[in-house]
Amino acid sequence: MKNIKLIFGTHNSQPVGVADAEIEEVYQQSYKPFLTNLYNHPEIQAVLHYSGLLLSWLEDKHPEFLMLLNDVVKRKQVELLGGGYYEPVLPLVPSSDRTGQIELLTTLIRRRFGRRPRGGWITERIWEPSLASTIKNSGMEYVFLDDQHFLTAGFEGSDMYRPCITEDQGKTLVVFPICTRLRHMVPGETPEATVDYILSQRDDENDARVIVLIDDGERYGLWNRASKNVVYKGGWFERFFELLAAQKGKIDTVAPGNYLSEHAPAKKGYFRCTSYEEMMSWTLDTATQRDFEKAKNKLSEKDKGPFLCGGYFRQFLSKYPESNMLYAKMMYTHLLVNQIRGDRARKKAAREELWRGEGHAPLWHGKHGGIYDNRLRKAAYRALIEAEKVTREKGIFKPSLAAVDFDMDGTSEYLYQGLEMNGYVHRVGGVLFELDHIKESWNYLDTLSRHREPYHDAASTPVDRYSRRAFVDHFFLPNENINSFDRMTCTELGNFIWKSYKVESYERDRNEVKLVANGRILYKTKQQPFEIKKHYNFKKTAISVSYTLHNTSSVPMSLNFGSEVNLSFQGNTAQELRLWNVEHDVKGKEGRNDIGLEKTIVEGVSELCAEDLANQVSVSVASTLPFKLWSLPVLTHSRSLNGEAETYQSTCLVPQWTLDFKPSEKWQVVLTIAFVK
């Protein structure tokens, strides 16, 4: 039997927005013990990837770790991988940002460790064919993809144990296959069984066979408390390394660069737009995901890989509208940054904030909280707003209202960009979908709806029927209650939430846009015509919406009209948020009544104030007519490696009025959201 080569290592990263204390815990339980084990076994060669953000954190908090890492690099035991500095999904960001992020990490590695990385790590192994030319142009020679990629590309048999060549625009790149079976064995099976499996993959003729074991460094410790006890306290890796050393000549650990110096890639191949197996299931909507899993269970192991691939990462952008809006913000900010001319320092500063906001974590949900983690989304928006602020040249930038196809749906949205706030209006529902406080770089409409997930109990987990934005137009029966609204079992009489509003007028000079929708209301079992006009007016620190409701039917109707406003804060505790009902006495003196943070109903409100204690910003919602208020927190139920969790996403405020409409009657009110001192 010929020997087999083993490429072994870990990839390690932390997203923007994670607290230092959490990274410290991962460091102590995963990063530090792994490198210590490796250092104590100089006969084991490895390949390691650390994201740029994590390397910078380590440089600041644990320089001794980097000294140890530098030692194993210098003695040629470890080869470091490059990649995107802030771990972007490379296919989703513009090519200039891909190259820039890769070069930023390359520069850091070269400065800190004295050598340029030859290979790169692809975030979540999310592959699209155009990456081959981008990565090669960035100075990389090789990358790693799962054997799932190889199966769907038509590879089989011994070709699954050799790197291949792929190509784009005449640029070639070497791709190594990661062995999924081996990855799943560690640390669930014994070191002996793992080594026996590696030995079983040798053959009689080929000494170029290579098997790759690379997994998340966090998995060996923090993610699985039991595995932490097995891997480090229980000596799993210690024993594994001893066994590998004992099998030297049959199993040789090798760095990928050294392997390529002796062995050429076997074949040329082209890979589909895919990722690892679990990811391609998570991209699917809940119903399709369940059908997909049923179909997989009917197929043999041999047939699953080549013929059943699941979805495609970009489907997360349609699965979660909030993901699409964050992605759209990335693209729009990229355009703003690249319009900077003649000031290299300012452009560099804006570009690095843009790149910070391009991380993958808040765009999707799978084994991690991802998009459900309010902190990660807030951190991404903060970075993107910071980048936008840098693009604004002092003395030249002026507030403006522009018609832009922001979310790339083929229809213009209306973006107000001011000195103190941004406000973006969407024609679907005529809603406000982004509200940025410029000074604090905070998007108060970075909300998340309650989506159906496969692990939910359908009977007890509410699911929202629409995106949680501001000025969402509801029509209820007068006896509808807050509990049925919270559970989303209430009857929505109108269709204006999903209606595409038409633009009646758009006046850039006045910062105004007027929208109109002719919809229908289900009243006493029949659909009746109805019209809503919404007149948006943007000012320095306020957005007002003048509503005109018009009963265009020949039928009198008694209805409750509500305009839902969602505002997203850091959290829903007394240390983070206060809600006040603002009252004025006969002398005009202002008084404040705390209405609490839990589900509540308040009558006779004219103005509500939300005091954001974390950012020291107050947001008011005021009306020209007194209203009944429903106030309730929006909590999502999600699952991650840390278990089940309910996460605060936003505070839902529903001003509403009971109205008796005669045929052809109109009713008007003005609602205003304002930042107040």
XYZ file of C-alpha atoms in Angstrom:
677
model
C 0.000 0.000 0.000
C 1.183 3.489 -0.866
C 1.141 6.177 1.753
C -1.617 8.779 1.940
C -1.129 12.476 2.586
C -3.225 14.237 5.254
C -3.854 17.969 5.103
C -5.092 18.871 8.564
C -6.124 22.162 10.119
C -8.815 24.567 11.255
C -10.453 27.764 10.087
C -11.234 30.377 12.735
C -13.236 33.593 12.678
C -15.514 35.879 14.674
C -18.161 38.175 13.174
C -18.330 41.929 13.638
C -20.578 42.678 16.604
C -19.537 39.882 18.976
C -18.512 41.098 22.423
C -14.899 40.783 23.565
C -15.956 38.566 26.467
C -17.476 36.041 24.064
C -14.379 35.943 21.872
C -12.287 35.518 25.012
C -14.317 32.456 25.942
C -13.728 30.935 22.490
C -10.045 31.775 22.783
C -9.676 30.019 26.117
C -11.734 26.955 25.185
C -10.818 26.487 21.519
C -8.090 28.607 19.930
C -5.500 28.464 22.705
C -5.670 24.730 23.543
C -5.630 23.743 19.872
C -2.496 25.720 19.059
C -0.855 24.507 22.277
C -1.503 20.889 21.285
C -0.139 21.523 17.816
C 2.949 23.312 19.131
C 3.744 20.327 21.349
C 3.739 18.031 18.316
C 6.173 19.594 15.808
C 6.010 16.468 13.640
C 2.383 17.323 12.685
C 2.072 19.767 9.817
C -1.107 21.841 9.623
C -2.859 24.573 7.689
C -4.652 27.300 9.643
C -6.939 30.172 8.743
C -7.717 33.157 10.973
C -9.921 35.969 9.745
C -8.433 39.457 9.719
C -10.774 40.663 12.451
C -9.786 37.749 14.690
C -6.057 38.245 14.045
C -6.414 41.920 14.952
C -8.252 40.964 18.148
C -5.558 38.446 19.036
C -2.848 41.012 18.331
C -4.531 43.377 20.768
C -5.677 40.963 23.490
C -3.292 38.006 23.273
C -0.013 38.899 21.549
C 1.522 35.811 23.181
C -0.757 33.653 21.019
C 0.576 35.289 17.868
C 4.120 34.777 19.100
C 3.400 31.061 19.416
C 1.723 31.040 16.007
C 4.714 32.829 14.542
C 7.007 30.136 15.959
C 5.128 27.268 14.274
C 5.038 29.223 11.011
C 8.790 29.874 11.148
C 9.614 26.234 11.765
C 7.458 25.430 8.706
C 5.012 23.353 10.709
C 2.042 25.576 9.836
C 0.939 27.197 6.598
C -1.440 30.151 6.985
C -4.365 30.751 4.661
C -5.580 34.113 3.446
C -9.132 35.097 2.505
C -11.559 37.955 3.003
C -10.517 40.103 5.978
C -14.057 40.489 7.409
C -15.293 37.097 6.151
C -17.648 38.318 3.408
C -19.615 35.948 1.210
C -17.217 36.606 -1.656
C -19.704 36.089 -4.541
C -22.082 38.650 -2.977
C -19.675 41.577 -2.817
C -18.397 43.561 -5.813
C -15.170 42.254 -7.345
C -13.150 45.262 -6.162
C -14.264 44.599 -2.572
C -13.398 40.907 -2.904
C -9.876 41.750 -4.052
C -9.502 44.521 -1.489
C -10.557 42.370 1.457
C -8.267 39.522 0.378
C -5.313 41.881 -0.046
C -6.004 43.503 3.356
C -5.678 40.127 5.100
C -2.692 39.177 2.946
C -0.932 42.380 4.002
C -1.624 41.679 7.681
C -0.277 38.114 7.433
C 2.790 39.225 5.514
C 3.501 42.008 8.020
C 2.982 39.839 11.090
C 4.430 36.506 9.923
C 6.860 37.504 7.195
C 5.330 35.556 4.309
C 2.463 35.927 1.883
C -0.215 33.186 2.032
C -0.283 30.896 -1.002
C -3.813 29.606 -0.390
C -7.120 31.101 0.595
C -10.114 30.163 2.701
C -13.556 30.720 1.161
C -16.157 31.866 3.671
C -18.592 29.004 4.385
C -17.250 27.373 1.184
C -19.823 29.412 -0.757
C -18.662 29.015 -4.330
C -19.542 30.657 -7.618
C -17.447 30.082 -10.760
C -16.292 33.712 -11.025
C -14.332 33.321 -7.789
C -11.580 31.377 -9.563
C -10.304 34.428 -11.441
C -10.781 36.781 -8.475
C -8.807 34.570 -6.105
C -6.047 33.860 -8.632
C -5.732 37.571 -9.417
C -5.340 38.146 -5.665
C -2.180 36.046 -5.649
C -3.660 32.804 -4.318
C -2.781 29.417 -5.806
C -5.301 27.132 -4.121
C -8.506 26.925 -2.070
C -10.580 24.235 -0.337
C -14.129 23.087 -1.098
C -16.155 20.204 0.298
C -16.222 16.847 -1.458
C -19.902 17.666 -2.026
C -18.712 20.257 -4.538
C -16.601 17.598 -6.253
C -19.473 15.099 -6.412
C -21.832 17.582 -8.032
C -19.061 18.523 -10.490
C -18.886 14.927 -11.709
C -15.818 13.700 -9.824
C -15.827 10.191 -8.393
C -13.601 7.382 -7.163
C -9.907 8.172 -6.785
C -10.458 11.694 -8.163
C -12.063 12.526 -4.794
C -8.584 12.181 -3.250
C -6.695 14.577 -5.489
C -6.888 18.343 -5.969
C -8.194 19.540 -9.313
C -7.851 22.596 -11.511
C -10.762 24.954 -12.078
C -10.803 28.032 -14.303
C -12.533 31.338 -14.974
C -11.652 33.873 -17.682
C -8.447 32.014 -18.426
C -7.282 32.073 -14.778
C -6.670 28.671 -13.199
C -6.941 27.765 -9.531
C -6.197 24.559 -7.607
C -9.037 23.191 -5.461
C -8.572 20.601 -2.681
C -11.531 18.430 -1.576
C -12.426 18.409 2.142
C -13.532 14.959 3.278
C -17.003 15.302 4.828
C -16.947 11.810 6.349
C -13.643 12.490 8.100
C -14.796 15.900 9.281
C -17.846 14.326 10.924
C -15.715 11.720 12.704
C -13.887 14.304 14.808
C -14.371 14.180 17.748
C -17.443 11.922 17.739
C -15.430 8.792 17.068
C -12.210 7.667 18.695
C -8.780 8.784 17.455
C -8.079 5.129 16.630
C -11.180 4.846 14.432
C -10.327 8.118 12.743
C -6.781 7.037 11.921
C -8.043 3.645 10.731
C -10.412 5.410 8.353
C -7.556 7.493 6.924
C -5.479 4.339 6.458
C -8.378 2.649 4.673
C -8.305 5.325 1.954
C -4.827 4.318 0.707
C -4.421 2.332 -2.484
C -1.747 0.139 -4.051
C -0.673 2.383 -6.902
C -1.051 6.059 -6.071
C 1.131 7.875 -3.552
C -0.412 11.218 -4.501
C -3.689 10.511 -2.706
C -4.522 13.216 -0.201
C -7.316 13.434 2.334
C -8.265 16.784 3.841
C -9.573 17.372 7.367
C -10.311 21.053 7.978
C -13.103 22.197 10.264
C -14.201 25.148 12.381
C -11.733 25.706 15.191
C -14.639 26.756 17.418
C -16.183 23.304 16.970
C -13.330 21.733 18.876
C -14.317 23.132 22.236
C -16.869 25.875 22.625
C -19.644 24.726 20.308
C -19.953 21.345 21.936
C -19.318 21.245 25.671
C -19.013 17.461 25.578
C -16.479 17.631 22.748
C -14.419 20.158 24.719
C -14.013 17.604 27.481
C -13.126 14.926 24.935
C -10.867 16.952 22.644
C -8.741 18.802 25.151
C -9.338 17.592 28.705
C -9.833 14.041 27.468
C -6.754 14.215 25.247
C -8.455 13.378 21.917
C -6.058 15.490 19.863
C -3.088 14.399 21.965
C -3.858 10.780 21.159
C -4.696 11.570 17.513
C -1.334 13.273 17.001
C 0.504 10.381 18.646
C -1.219 7.887 16.354
C -0.423 9.974 13.264
C 3.234 10.117 14.302
C 3.254 6.340 14.792
C 1.819 5.858 11.278
C 4.421 8.073 9.604
C 5.264 6.559 6.225
C 1.683 5.372 5.859
C 0.032 8.693 6.770
C 2.075 11.831 6.207
C 0.735 15.167 7.347
C 1.609 17.778 4.754
C 1.042 21.465 4.115
C -0.929 22.119 0.914
C 1.841 24.240 -0.590
C 4.351 21.434 -0.059
C 1.953 18.899 -1.545
C 1.597 20.969 -4.733
C 5.371 21.226 -5.016
C 5.510 17.437 -5.489
C 2.147 16.495 -7.021
C 0.180 18.076 -9.841
C -3.620 18.336 -9.739
C -5.328 15.349 -11.319
C -8.064 16.820 -13.514
C -9.855 19.970 -14.526
C -13.397 20.599 -13.325
C -16.077 23.224 -12.909
C -18.130 23.605 -9.757
C -21.754 24.606 -9.324
C -22.914 27.540 -7.243
C -23.042 25.649 -3.971
C -21.659 25.213 -0.469
C -21.457 22.428 2.092
C -24.373 20.027 2.375
C -26.122 21.502 5.424
C -25.948 25.039 4.076
C -27.711 24.050 0.896
C -30.610 22.714 2.942
C -30.817 25.826 5.141
C -31.214 28.102 2.106
C -34.577 26.521 1.290
C -37.869 27.777 2.715
C -39.300 25.657 5.514
C -41.769 23.601 3.476
C -39.240 22.902 0.711
C -36.551 22.111 3.265
C -38.734 19.418 4.808
C -39.497 17.951 1.380
C -35.792 18.051 0.551
C -34.891 16.097 3.688
C -37.561 13.501 2.885
C -36.163 13.113 -0.634
C -32.622 12.714 0.728
C -33.755 9.950 3.040
C -35.093 7.986 0.060
C -31.782 8.064 -1.803
C -28.700 5.973 -1.224
C -25.524 7.653 -0.007
C -24.061 7.156 -3.480
C -26.881 9.086 -5.163
C -27.332 11.912 -2.658
C -24.104 13.765 -3.448
C -24.210 13.996 -7.233
C -27.945 14.384 -7.728
C -29.487 16.133 -4.729
C -27.840 19.460 -4.012
C -30.475 21.556 -2.267
C -30.572 25.309 -2.726
C -28.216 28.150 -3.428
C -26.843 30.719 -0.961
C -28.421 33.727 -2.679
C -31.815 32.244 -1.853
C -31.334 33.583 1.676
C -31.913 37.028 0.140
C -35.420 36.001 -0.877
C -36.065 33.764 2.134
C -35.425 36.660 4.529
C -36.442 40.123 3.191
C -34.322 41.641 5.953
C -31.259 39.895 4.552
C -32.027 41.356 1.143
C -32.302 44.874 2.579
C -28.955 44.544 4.356
C -27.408 43.249 1.137
C -28.966 46.188 -0.750
C -27.461 48.572 1.801
C -24.049 47.005 1.140
C -24.413 47.513 -2.611
C -25.656 51.085 -2.262
C -22.883 51.986 0.184
C -20.340 50.477 -2.214
C -21.568 52.906 -4.889
C -21.283 55.868 -2.512
C -17.758 54.909 -1.444
C -16.566 54.503 -4.994
C -17.813 57.975 -5.920
C -15.138 59.562 -3.714
C -12.566 61.265 -5.907
C -9.267 62.931 -5.127
C -9.071 62.135 -1.403
C -7.329 58.795 -0.947
C -7.324 58.894 2.854
C -11.068 59.524 3.017
C -11.772 56.839 0.448
C -9.636 54.331 2.336
C -11.434 55.089 5.613
C -14.861 54.761 3.977
C -13.861 51.574 2.192
C -12.685 49.835 5.357
C -15.986 50.645 7.100
C -17.817 49.279 4.053
C -15.782 46.078 4.210
C -16.504 45.781 7.939
C -20.195 45.849 7.095
C -19.910 43.124 4.442
C -19.455 40.169 6.820
C -21.533 37.086 6.129
C -22.954 36.340 9.603
C -26.110 38.530 9.639
C -27.215 37.462 6.142
C -28.320 33.905 6.902
C -29.433 31.383 9.492
C -28.346 27.799 10.005
C -26.403 26.310 12.882
C -25.688 29.817 14.184
C -28.170 32.516 15.155
C -27.045 34.563 12.163
C -29.733 36.947 11.008
C -31.644 36.342 14.259
C -28.775 37.867 16.253
C -29.831 41.494 16.621
C -26.270 42.559 17.543
C -24.760 41.266 14.298
C -27.250 43.120 12.103
C -26.814 46.305 14.123
C -23.028 46.074 13.808
C -23.275 45.638 10.039
C -25.614 48.607 9.647
C -23.451 50.707 11.948
C -20.390 50.059 9.783
C -22.267 50.820 6.561
C -23.707 54.056 7.949
C -20.221 55.006 9.182
C -18.924 54.421 5.651
C -21.691 56.617 4.255
C -20.824 59.383 6.716
C -17.206 59.361 5.545
C -18.365 59.760 1.929
C -20.112 63.011 2.785
C -17.712 65.836 2.055
C -18.035 68.647 4.597
C -19.472 71.829 3.169
C -20.564 70.096 -0.018
C -23.047 67.421 1.054
C -26.649 68.608 1.037
C -29.808 66.784 2.115
C -31.661 65.269 -0.819
C -34.522 62.995 -1.822
C -33.719 60.592 -4.662
C -35.589 57.914 -6.588
C -33.318 54.847 -6.643
C -33.931 51.146 -7.240
C -32.312 50.471 -3.885
C -33.292 46.822 -3.420
C -32.879 45.924 -7.103
C -36.504 44.815 -7.589
C -37.065 46.805 -10.783
C -38.968 49.640 -9.055
C -37.647 52.853 -7.545
C -37.579 53.432 -3.813
C -37.401 56.963 -2.377
C -34.320 57.701 -0.307
C -34.018 60.784 1.838
C -30.448 61.397 2.966
C -30.115 64.195 5.476
C -27.527 65.664 7.771
C -29.053 64.109 10.871
C -31.134 61.224 9.543
C -31.886 58.995 6.566
C -35.380 57.797 5.714
C -36.156 55.305 2.923
C -39.667 54.668 1.527
C -40.803 51.546 -0.334
C -43.770 51.486 -2.679
C -44.910 48.025 -1.550
C -47.122 48.932 1.383
C -45.976 52.545 1.084
C -43.821 51.889 4.154
C -40.736 53.462 5.657
C -38.144 50.669 5.614
C -34.979 52.368 6.884
C -34.566 55.100 9.478
C -30.961 56.009 10.264
C -29.807 58.275 13.061
C -26.639 59.602 11.459
C -24.698 60.657 14.548
C -25.126 57.289 16.275
C -24.987 55.270 13.032
C -28.090 53.345 14.062
C -30.861 52.046 11.818
C -34.050 52.129 13.906
C -35.833 50.067 11.253
C -33.331 47.215 11.340
C -36.152 44.899 12.396
C -36.772 41.184 11.877
C -40.112 39.507 11.308
C -41.002 36.195 12.879
C -40.300 33.632 10.158
C -41.302 29.985 10.118
C -38.328 27.671 10.707
C -38.295 23.860 10.428
C -37.705 23.430 14.165
C -40.725 25.560 15.140
C -43.878 24.172 16.674
C -46.411 25.502 14.169
C -49.174 25.552 16.764
C -47.361 27.768 19.264
C -44.867 29.872 17.277
C -46.405 32.986 15.654
C -45.313 33.887 12.131
C -45.567 37.403 10.718
C -47.322 37.904 7.399
C -45.300 40.967 6.410
C -42.062 42.818 7.115
C -41.945 44.797 10.351
C -41.505 48.350 9.058
C -43.037 51.759 9.829
C -46.392 53.123 8.618
C -47.775 49.655 7.862
C -51.480 50.110 7.130
C -53.968 47.840 8.920
C -57.750 47.597 8.953
C -59.334 45.597 11.789
C -62.810 44.958 13.102
C -63.544 47.265 16.060
C -63.474 44.304 18.486
C -60.031 43.040 17.414
C -57.606 42.661 20.350
C -53.888 43.010 20.933
C -53.386 39.314 21.748
C -54.744 38.090 18.418
C -52.597 40.730 16.702
C -49.527 39.505 18.578
C -50.262 35.886 17.612
C -51.047 36.961 14.021
C -54.453 35.266 14.190
C -56.333 38.539 13.697
C -58.317 39.187 10.523
C -56.635 41.668 8.197
C -59.557 43.324 6.400
C -57.517 45.373 3.931
C -54.901 44.422 1.368
C -52.810 47.588 1.696
C -49.908 45.876 3.506
C -49.042 44.048 0.283
C -50.346 46.649 -2.179
C -47.912 48.447 -4.455
C -48.558 52.167 -4.042
C -48.410 54.413 -7.088
C -46.440 57.647 -7.076
C -48.841 60.565 -7.325
C -46.079 63.159 -7.158
C -42.383 63.312 -6.368
C -40.973 66.744 -5.456
C -37.237 66.627 -4.846
C -36.957 70.327 -4.044
C -39.516 70.009 -1.248
C -38.346 66.580 -0.046
C -41.825 65.176 -0.548
C -43.318 62.121 -2.185
C -47.040 61.383 -2.460
C -48.264 57.822 -2.809
C -51.719 56.437 -3.528
C -53.177 52.941 -3.452
C -56.604 51.766 -4.533
C -57.249 48.580 -2.671
C -60.081 46.653 -1.099
C -61.507 46.039 2.356
C -63.351 42.881 3.312
C -66.482 44.208 5.008
C -69.395 41.966 5.941
C -68.209 39.162 3.618
C -67.843 41.454 0.584
C -64.823 43.221 -0.891
C -65.341 46.988 -0.948
C -63.142 49.509 -2.806
C -61.060 51.854 -0.676
C -58.264 54.374 -1.237
C -55.299 55.487 0.852
C -53.086 58.463 0.082
C -49.804 58.860 1.959
C -47.903 62.106 1.690
C -44.333 61.779 3.000
C -42.496 64.922 4.044
C -38.854 64.788 5.181
C -37.385 67.417 7.462
C -34.128 67.787 9.357
C -34.997 65.412 12.203
C -38.539 64.302 11.411
C -40.602 62.357 8.898
C -44.300 63.114 8.685
C -46.930 61.122 6.810
C -50.211 62.792 5.968
C -52.869 60.112 5.560
C -56.063 60.567 3.560
C -58.395 57.578 3.835
C -61.244 57.557 1.319
C -64.204 55.185 1.347
C -64.750 54.916 -2.392
C -67.497 52.333 -1.959
C -71.264 52.894 -1.707
C -71.372 51.108 1.661
C -70.983 52.666 5.133
C -68.238 50.951 7.144
C -67.166 50.884 10.805
C -63.478 50.002 11.008
C -60.364 50.282 13.092
C -57.482 51.800 11.161
C -53.980 51.283 12.512
C -50.601 52.515 11.287
C -47.975 50.152 12.670
C -44.543 51.547 13.540
C -41.691 49.227 14.532
C -38.554 50.633 16.124
C -35.523 48.482 16.853
C -33.325 49.164 19.860
C -30.388 47.396 21.453
C -32.695 45.519 23.776
C -35.931 45.509 25.721
C -34.654 45.997 29.268
C -35.036 48.972 31.567
C -31.316 49.673 31.141
C -31.703 49.948 27.365
C -35.139 51.425 26.685
C -37.969 53.461 28.197
C -41.365 54.167 26.660
C -43.306 57.277 27.654
C -46.790 58.544 26.922
C -46.258 62.289 26.560
C -49.102 64.413 27.981
C -49.661 68.159 28.242
C -51.790 69.876 30.876
C -54.023 72.890 30.252
C -51.030 75.206 30.605
C -49.075 73.230 28.010
C -46.673 71.741 30.535
C -45.321 68.370 29.441
C -45.736 65.257 31.562
C -44.500 61.725 30.986
C -46.194 58.490 31.973
C -44.068 55.363 31.754
C -46.035 52.718 29.845
C -43.554 49.894 30.384
C -41.893 47.562 27.905
C -44.300 44.629 27.918
C -47.511 44.220 25.948
C -49.912 47.006 26.856
C -52.811 49.189 25.649
C -52.940 52.941 26.281
C -55.925 55.142 25.458
C -55.929 58.790 24.440
C -52.332 59.097 23.265
C -51.171 62.022 21.135
C -47.419 61.481 21.423
C -45.231 58.583 22.469
C -41.535 58.856 23.260
C -39.070 55.966 23.082
C -35.892 56.773 24.982
C -32.960 54.753 23.613
C -30.720 54.638 26.666
C -27.935 52.751 24.899
C -27.478 55.434 22.233
C -28.787 58.412 24.223
C -31.354 59.135 21.507
C -35.080 59.732 21.864
C -37.599 58.912 19.138
C -41.146 60.264 19.234
C -44.260 59.067 17.423
C -46.880 61.815 17.372
C -50.296 62.311 15.789
C -52.580 65.240 15.033
C -55.475 63.159 16.432
C -55.458 61.199 19.732
C -55.242 57.442 19.299
C -55.441 54.149 21.136
C -52.004 52.560 21.294
C -51.027 48.926 21.160
C -47.445 48.523 22.346
C -45.631 45.181 22.378
C -42.131 43.747 21.920
C -41.413 41.574 18.877
C -39.511 38.467 19.953
C -38.226 35.778 17.607
C -37.667 32.154 18.532
C -34.513 30.680 17.040
C -32.113 27.801 17.514
C -28.325 27.847 17.428
C -25.406 25.857 18.800
C -26.066 27.546 22.133
C -29.607 26.155 22.240
C -33.076 27.680 21.890
C -33.492 31.415 22.433
C -36.069 34.176 22.308
C -34.441 37.302 20.930
C -35.714 40.861 21.036
C -35.973 42.351 17.544
C -38.110 45.492 17.802
C -40.804 47.346 19.675
C -44.115 47.402 17.824
C -46.313 50.480 18.236
C -49.766 50.558 16.630
C -51.622 53.884 16.840
C -55.239 53.236 15.816
C -58.583 54.913 15.449
C -62.169 53.609 15.314
C -63.774 55.215 12.253
C -67.318 55.278 10.893
C -67.118 55.897 7.163
C -70.056 57.028 5.133
C -69.983 56.265 1.395
C -67.413 58.522 -0.338
C -66.299 59.973 3.012
C -62.670 60.972 3.616
C -60.674 61.045 6.858
C -57.263 62.586 7.508
C -54.503 62.354 10.085
C -50.791 63.213 10.213
C -48.302 60.902 11.911
C -44.753 62.026 12.629
C -41.629 60.140 13.643
C -38.993 62.492 15.002
C -35.666 62.426 16.763
C -36.059 64.691 19.783
C -33.582 66.087 22.293
